[in-house]
Tab-separated table of C-alpha atoms in Angstrom:
chain	number	residue	atom	x	y	z
A	927	MET	CA	-7.004	12.167	28.799
A	928	PRO	CA	-9.154	15.118	29.663
A	929	ASN	CA	-13.037	14.867	28.629
A	930	LEU	CA	-14.761	17.451	27.336
A	931	SER	CA	-18.761	18.042	27.446
A	932	ILE	CA	-21.160	20.126	25.558
A	933	LYS	CA	-24.006	20.798	26.787
A	934	ASP	CA	-27.905	21.937	24.770
A	935	VAL	CA	-26.990	20.847	22.017
A	936	PRO	CA	-30.002	21.942	19.413
A	937	GLU	CA	-31.119	18.730	18.422
A	938	PRO	CA	-31.067	20.158	14.178
A	939	LEU	CA	-27.221	20.852	14.667
A	940	ALA	CA	-26.630	16.924	16.457
A	941	GLU	CA	-28.958	15.453	14.367
A	942	ALA	CA	-26.315	17.561	11.171
A	943	LEU	CA	-23.281	16.028	13.094
A	944	ARG	CA	-24.644	12.255	13.091
A	945	GLN	CA	-25.463	12.463	9.610
A	946	ARG	CA	-21.918	14.347	8.899
A	947	ALA	CA	-20.112	11.663	10.874
A	948	ALA	CA	-22.297	8.599	8.637
A	949	ARG	CA	-21.486	10.455	5.730
A	950	ASN	CA	-17.683	9.990	6.523
A	951	HIS	CA	-18.106	6.987	8.325
A	952	ARG	CA	-17.287	7.468	11.251
A	953	SER	CA	-18.745	7.237	14.790
A	954	LEU	CA	-19.946	10.611	16.589
A	955	GLN	CA	-17.162	10.464	19.026
A	956	GLY	CA	-14.470	10.581	15.863
A	957	GLU	CA	-15.824	13.132	13.817
A	958	LEU	CA	-15.889	15.176	16.651
A	959	MET	CA	-12.348	14.459	17.357
A	960	ALA	CA	-11.605	14.893	13.640
A	961	ILE	CA	-13.711	19.135	14.031
A	962	ILE	CA	-11.670	19.904	16.515
A	963	THR	CA	-8.356	18.552	15.232
A	964	GLU	CA	-9.127	20.792	11.984
A	965	ALA	CA	-9.610	23.865	13.983
A	966	VAL	CA	-6.711	23.490	16.007
A	967	GLN	CA	-4.841	22.293	13.571
A	968	PRO	CA	-2.454	25.342	12.181
A	969	ALA	CA	-3.298	26.070	8.762
A	970	ALA	CA	0.611	25.937	7.387
A	971	THR	CA	0.575	21.995	8.124
A	972	ARG	CA	-2.990	21.033	6.285
A	973	GLY	CA	-2.313	19.841	2.696
A	974	PRO	CA	-5.603	19.977	0.260
A	975	GLY	CA	-7.620	16.890	0.973
A	976	ALA	CA	-5.678	16.134	4.188
A	977	VAL	CA	-7.141	13.645	6.587
A	978	ASN	CA	-7.279	14.512	10.818
A	979	SER	CA	-8.849	11.177	12.102
A	980	PRO	CA	-6.920	9.020	14.446
A	981	LEU	CA	-5.994	7.229	11.679
A	982	GLN	CA	-3.850	10.227	9.752
A	983	GLY	CA	-1.769	9.082	7.280
A	984	TRP	CA	-4.436	6.005	6.236
A	985	ARG	CA	-6.122	7.722	3.615
A	986	ARG	CA	-4.687	10.770	1.457
A	987	GLY	CA	-8.020	12.495	0.543
A	988	THR	CA	-11.227	11.360	-1.385
A	989	ARG	CA	-11.295	10.644	-5.485
A	990	THR	CA	-14.553	10.363	-6.916
A	991	ILE	CA	-15.701	7.014	-9.182
A	992	GLU	CA	-15.453	9.343	-12.484
A	993	GLU	CA	-12.052	9.929	-11.587
A	994	ILE	CA	-11.286	6.455	-10.337
A	995	ALA	CA	-12.381	5.376	-13.788
A	996	ARG	CA	-10.804	7.508	-15.748
A	997	GLU	CA	-7.280	7.212	-14.392
A	998	SER	CA	-8.370	2.918	-15.175
A	999	PHE	CA	-9.247	4.056	-18.402
A	1000	VAL	CA	-5.721	6.307	-19.447
A	1001	LYS	CA	-3.686	3.649	-17.449
A	1002	TYR	CA	-5.632	0.534	-19.280
A	1003	PRO	CA	-6.595	1.723	-22.287
A	1004	GLU	CA	-7.846	-2.009	-24.018
A	1005	PRO	CA	-9.904	-4.176	-21.760
A	1006	VAL	CA	-7.989	-7.923	-20.781
A	1007	ARG	CA	-8.709	-10.252	-23.774
A	1008	GLY	CA	-7.982	-13.852	-23.172
A	1009	GLY	CA	-8.407	-13.923	-19.432
A	1010	PRO	CA	-11.094	-16.058	-17.199
A	1011	LEU	CA	-14.029	-14.856	-16.444
A	1012	GLY	CA	-14.837	-13.822	-12.708
A	1013	VAL	CA	-17.927	-16.675	-12.747
A	1014	ASP	CA	-15.537	-18.979	-13.617
A	1015	ILE	CA	-12.849	-18.194	-11.021
A	1016	ILE	CA	-15.967	-18.429	-8.573
A	1017	ARG	CA	-16.877	-21.531	-9.718
A	1018	GLU	CA	-13.736	-22.584	-9.205
A	1019	ASP	CA	-12.716	-21.511	-5.840
A	1020	ARG	CA	-16.618	-23.061	-4.774
A	1021	ASP	CA	-15.567	-26.227	-6.312
A	1022	SER	CA	-12.552	-26.633	-4.461
A	1023	ARG	CA	-13.622	-27.036	-0.773
């Protein structure tokens, strides 16, 4: 594969890219590859929440904690009663070793 190089990148821009990579849980190299892939991919093939990375298809977008909680409350409106407590499950597992 060819290598590309960008010289004389201003430090504020480089730092912004490093922060963006960290937010997306990617290396700087991975983040730059995702940006380039997004830039050259035809708009018609991009969907909302599309992920453009070497792991494409692994993750189909993001949801906030609030969205996940709301979906969970809709799916399970009543709390589970009578089940074991988490502390008991952990204690049993530790005692089994």
